[in-house]
């Protein structure tokens, strides 16, 4: 077996064999495709959110500033989440927690960090947080869908052995043979993309601020709870897969709130877009009348 085949990724069921590079060298500069792909995902998310910002009663400048606020929170929390549950790797040399370029980020930690950063930003700017979370949730699904392909480039975040149609072949240095695993990075990427499409269209008919964000938590949590169960690199707390438990609990909680909100009347004039948009403000009185008629 040649050295080149050690890095080969195959999908026999699809008739594909690929050998994507994990880095690219530009003079003295080494660019990691993992980081590059995540950056592309973030850029696409920002472009999408900026284009639709007015539909949520937000300004493009607020979104750009929000990204600058949220990104540090997301990175720090993603790193801390990973390090806390992999403490044995860092206990003897705690300073290595700062060596983020060596890998070790957890998406759920990043999401939690983004929520914290967004909450602080909205509090400082006096922006309605639930409206901001709606548009950010859609952006997160774009970023997560694209970003998972960084795991593909790194040959990581795969699942347990399988002989399924979508099985992914990787060279196992321990056994010296090609073995086949669930491509969980692909499952999650596709799940997030489908979720984005659904919430994109449903967001045009949202009835209250925060509805899309709840949909995101429910959709992502449902998919992650199942997909995490297939992975071989999960973070554990005792016998429990941390992200799987968090995903399941957050999904159930979000669904419960969505159902509760579904049986309540909602005044459309309380949505941020109807409070700040000149075009919508003209429609607000009509919407309010309809709301009170339905209430009666």
Coordinates of C-alpha atoms in Angstrom, one line a residue:
X1 CA 0.0 0.0 0.0
X2 CA 1.5 3.4 -1.0
X3 CA 1.7 6.3 1.3
X4 CA -0.8 8.2 -0.8
X5 CA -3.5 5.5 -0.1
X6 CA -3.2 6.1 3.7
X7 CA -5.1 9.4 3.2
X8 CA -7.6 8.1 0.6
X9 CA -11.3 8.4 1.4
X10 CA -13.7 6.0 -0.4
X11 CA -17.4 5.7 -0.7
X12 CA -17.9 2.3 -2.4
X13 CA -21.6 2.6 -2.5
X14 CA -21.3 5.8 -4.5
X15 CA -18.3 4.7 -6.6
X16 CA -16.1 7.5 -5.2
X17 CA -12.5 7.6 -4.2
X18 CA -11.2 11.0 -2.9
X19 CA -7.9 12.2 -1.4
X20 CA -8.6 15.8 -0.3
X21 CA -5.7 17.8 1.2
X22 CA -6.1 18.9 4.8
X23 CA -3.7 21.9 4.3
X24 CA -2.3 24.0 1.5
X25 CA 1.1 25.7 1.6
X26 CA 1.4 29.3 0.3
X27 CA 5.1 30.1 0.8
X28 CA 5.7 30.2 4.6
X29 CA 2.0 30.1 5.3
X30 CA 0.1 26.9 6.0
X31 CA -3.6 27.2 5.5
X32 CA -5.8 24.5 7.1
X33 CA -8.9 23.6 5.0
X34 CA -10.8 23.0 8.2
X35 CA -10.5 26.6 9.2
X36 CA -11.0 27.8 5.7
X37 CA -14.3 25.9 5.2
X38 CA -15.6 27.1 8.6
X39 CA -14.8 30.7 7.5
X40 CA -16.7 30.1 4.2
X41 CA -19.7 28.8 6.1
X42 CA -19.6 31.9 8.4
X43 CA -19.4 34.2 5.3
X44 CA -22.4 32.6 3.6
X45 CA -24.3 32.8 6.9
X46 CA -23.6 36.5 7.2
X47 CA -24.5 37.2 3.6
X48 CA -27.8 35.4 3.9
X49 CA -28.6 37.1 7.2
X50 CA -27.7 40.5 5.9
X51 CA -30.0 40.0 2.9
X52 CA -33.0 39.1 5.0
X53 CA -32.3 41.4 8.0
X54 CA -35.1 43.8 7.1
X55 CA -37.6 41.0 7.2
X56 CA -36.8 40.6 10.9
X57 CA -36.7 44.4 11.7
X58 CA -32.9 44.4 11.9
X59 CA -30.2 46.5 10.3
X60 CA -27.3 45.0 8.4
X61 CA -24.9 47.0 10.5
X62 CA -26.3 45.4 13.6
X63 CA -25.8 42.0 12.1
X64 CA -22.2 42.7 11.2
X65 CA -21.4 44.2 14.6
X66 CA -23.2 41.2 16.2
X67 CA -20.9 38.8 14.3
X68 CA -17.8 40.6 15.7
X69 CA -19.3 40.3 19.2
X70 CA -20.5 36.7 18.9
X71 CA -17.4 35.1 17.2
X72 CA -15.0 35.4 20.2
X73 CA -17.7 34.0 22.6
X74 CA -18.4 31.1 20.3
X75 CA -14.7 30.2 19.9
X76 CA -13.9 30.4 23.6
X77 CA -17.0 28.4 24.6
X78 CA -16.4 25.8 21.9
X79 CA -12.9 25.3 23.2
X80 CA -13.9 25.3 26.9
X81 CA -16.7 22.8 26.2
X82 CA -14.2 20.4 24.6
X83 CA -11.5 20.9 27.1
X84 CA -13.7 20.4 30.2
X85 CA -14.9 17.0 28.9
X86 CA -11.4 16.0 27.7
X87 CA -9.5 17.3 30.7
X88 CA -7.1 14.4 30.9
X89 CA -5.5 15.7 27.8
X90 CA -4.8 19.1 29.4
X91 CA -4.4 18.4 33.1
X92 CA -0.6 18.1 32.9
X93 CA -0.2 21.2 30.8
X94 CA -3.1 23.5 31.2
X95 CA -1.6 26.2 29.0
X96 CA -2.2 23.9 26.1
X97 CA -5.8 24.8 26.3
X98 CA -4.8 27.9 24.4
X99 CA -3.3 25.9 21.5
X100 CA -6.5 26.0 19.6
X101 CA -4.6 25.4 16.3
X102 CA -4.1 21.8 17.4
X103 CA -7.8 21.2 17.2
X104 CA -10.4 20.5 19.8
X105 CA -13.6 22.5 19.3
X106 CA -17.1 21.4 20.1
X107 CA -20.0 22.7 18.1
X108 CA -22.5 22.7 20.9
X109 CA -20.1 24.8 23.0
X110 CA -19.9 27.2 20.1
X111 CA -23.7 27.4 19.9
X112 CA -23.9 28.1 23.6
X113 CA -21.2 30.7 23.3
X114 CA -23.0 32.3 20.4
X115 CA -26.2 32.6 22.5
X116 CA -24.3 34.2 25.4
X117 CA -22.5 36.6 23.1
X118 CA -25.7 37.5 21.2
X119 CA -27.6 38.1 24.5
X120 CA -24.9 40.5 25.7
X121 CA -24.8 42.3 22.4
X122 CA -28.5 42.7 22.2
X123 CA -28.6 44.0 25.8
X124 CA -25.9 46.6 25.0
X125 CA -27.5 47.7 21.7
X126 CA -31.1 47.5 23.1
X127 CA -32.1 45.2 20.3
X128 CA -34.9 42.6 20.7
X129 CA -32.9 39.4 21.3
X130 CA -35.5 37.0 20.1
X131 CA -35.7 38.7 16.7
X132 CA -31.9 38.6 16.4
X133 CA -31.9 34.9 17.4
X134 CA -34.3 34.1 14.6
X135 CA -32.1 35.3 11.8
X136 CA -28.9 34.0 13.5
X137 CA -30.5 30.5 13.8
X138 CA -30.9 30.4 10.1
X139 CA -27.3 31.5 9.6
X140 CA -26.1 28.9 12.1
X141 CA -27.7 26.1 10.0
X142 CA -25.8 27.4 6.9
X143 CA -22.6 27.6 8.8
X144 CA -23.0 24.2 10.4
X145 CA -24.0 22.5 7.1
X146 CA -20.9 23.9 5.3
X147 CA -18.5 23.7 8.3
X148 CA -19.0 19.9 8.7
X149 CA -17.1 19.4 5.5
X150 CA -14.0 20.7 7.4
X151 CA -14.3 17.4 9.4
X152 CA -14.3 15.5 6.1
X153 CA -11.0 17.2 5.1
X154 CA -9.5 16.2 8.4
X155 CA -10.8 12.6 8.3
X156 CA -12.6 13.1 11.6
X157 CA -16.0 13.1 13.2
X158 CA -17.0 9.8 11.6
X159 CA -19.1 7.1 13.2
X160 CA -19.1 3.5 14.1
X161 CA -18.2 0.7 11.6
X162 CA -21.0 0.0 9.1
X163 CA -21.6 -1.8 5.7
X164 CA -24.4 0.7 4.8
X165 CA -24.7 2.2 1.3
X166 CA -23.2 5.4 2.4
X167 CA -20.2 3.8 4.2
X168 CA -17.0 5.7 4.2
X169 CA -13.7 3.9 3.8
X170 CA -10.6 5.2 5.8
X171 CA -7.2 3.6 6.3
X172 CA -6.8 2.5 9.9
X173 CA -3.2 2.9 11.0
X174 CA -3.7 0.5 13.9
X175 CA -4.9 -2.4 11.9
X176 CA -3.2 -1.5 8.6
X177 CA -6.4 -2.0 6.6
X178 CA -9.2 0.1 5.1
X179 CA -12.3 0.1 7.3
X180 CA -15.7 1.4 6.7
X181 CA -17.6 3.9 9.0
X182 CA -20.8 6.0 9.1
X183 CA -20.0 9.4 7.5
X184 CA -21.6 11.2 10.4
X185 CA -20.2 14.5 9.2
X186 CA -22.3 14.0 6.0
X187 CA -25.4 13.1 7.9
X188 CA -25.2 16.2 10.0
X189 CA -24.4 18.4 7.1
X190 CA -27.4 17.2 5.1
X191 CA -29.7 17.3 8.2
X192 CA -28.7 21.0 8.8
X193 CA -29.2 21.8 5.1
X194 CA -32.7 20.3 5.1
X195 CA -33.4 22.2 8.3
X196 CA -32.3 25.4 6.8
X197 CA -34.6 25.0 3.8
X198 CA -37.6 24.2 6.0
X199 CA -37.0 27.1 8.4
X200 CA -36.2 29.5 5.5
X201 CA -39.7 29.0 4.1
X202 CA -41.5 28.7 7.5
X203 CA -39.8 31.9 8.7
X204 CA -41.7 33.9 6.1
X205 CA -44.9 33.0 8.0
X206 CA -43.6 33.3 11.6
X207 CA -46.1 34.6 14.1
X208 CA -43.8 35.8 16.9
X209 CA -40.2 36.7 17.4
X210 CA -38.2 33.6 18.6
X211 CA -40.3 31.1 16.7
X212 CA -37.6 30.3 14.2
X213 CA -34.9 30.0 17.0
X214 CA -37.1 27.5 18.8
X215 CA -37.5 25.6 15.5
X216 CA -33.7 25.6 15.1
X217 CA -33.2 24.2 18.6
X218 CA -35.8 21.5 18.0
X219 CA -34.6 20.5 14.6
X220 CA -30.8 20.5 15.3
X221 CA -31.4 18.8 18.7
X222 CA -33.4 16.0 17.1
X223 CA -30.8 15.3 14.4
X224 CA -27.8 15.6 16.7
X225 CA -29.3 13.3 19.3
X226 CA -29.5 10.4 16.8
X227 CA -26.3 11.2 14.9
X228 CA -24.2 11.6 18.1
X229 CA -25.1 8.1 19.0
X230 CA -23.3 6.8 15.9
X231 CA -20.0 8.7 16.6
X232 CA -16.8 7.3 18.0
X233 CA -15.3 10.5 19.2
X234 CA -18.1 11.7 21.5
X235 CA -17.4 13.7 24.7
X236 CA -18.5 11.7 27.8
X237 CA -19.7 12.6 31.3
X238 CA -19.5 9.3 33.0
X239 CA -21.5 6.9 30.8
X240 CA -23.4 9.6 29.0
X241 CA -22.6 11.3 25.7
X242 CA -22.7 14.9 26.7
X243 CA -23.8 16.4 23.3
X244 CA -26.4 13.6 22.9
X245 CA -28.0 14.3 26.2
X246 CA -27.9 18.1 25.7
X247 CA -29.4 17.7 22.2
X248 CA -32.2 15.5 23.4
X249 CA -33.1 17.7 26.3
X250 CA -33.0 20.9 24.3
X251 CA -35.1 19.3 21.5
X252 CA -37.9 18.2 23.9
X253 CA -37.8 21.6 25.7
X254 CA -38.1 23.5 22.4
X255 CA -40.9 21.4 21.1
X256 CA -42.8 21.8 24.4
X257 CA -42.5 25.6 24.1
X258 CA -43.5 25.6 20.4
X259 CA -46.6 23.6 21.2
X260 CA -47.5 25.9 24.1
X261 CA -47.0 28.9 21.9
X262 CA -49.0 27.3 19.2
X263 CA -52.2 27.4 21.4
X264 CA -51.7 31.0 22.4
X265 CA -52.9 34.0 20.4
X266 CA -50.1 36.3 19.2
X267 CA -50.3 40.0 18.5
X268 CA -48.4 40.6 15.2
X269 CA -47.8 44.2 16.2
X270 CA -45.4 43.0 18.9
X271 CA -43.0 41.6 16.4
X272 CA -39.9 43.8 15.9
X273 CA -40.4 44.0 12.1
X274 CA -43.8 45.6 12.6
X275 CA -42.5 48.1 15.1
X276 CA -39.5 49.4 13.0
X277 CA -40.4 48.9 9.4
X278 CA -42.3 51.8 7.7
X279 CA -43.9 49.4 5.2
X280 CA -45.0 47.0 7.8
X281 CA -46.3 49.7 10.2
X282 CA -49.0 50.5 7.8
X283 CA -50.2 46.9 7.8
X284 CA -49.9 46.6 11.6
X285 CA -53.3 48.2 12.4
X286 CA -55.1 45.8 10.1
X287 CA -53.2 42.9 11.6
X288 CA -54.1 44.1 15.1
X289 CA -57.8 44.3 14.2
X290 CA -57.7 40.7 12.9
X291 CA -55.9 39.7 16.0
X292 CA -58.6 41.2 18.3
X293 CA -61.4 39.8 16.1
X294 CA -59.9 36.3 16.4
X295 CA -59.5 36.9 20.1
X296 CA -63.1 37.8 20.4

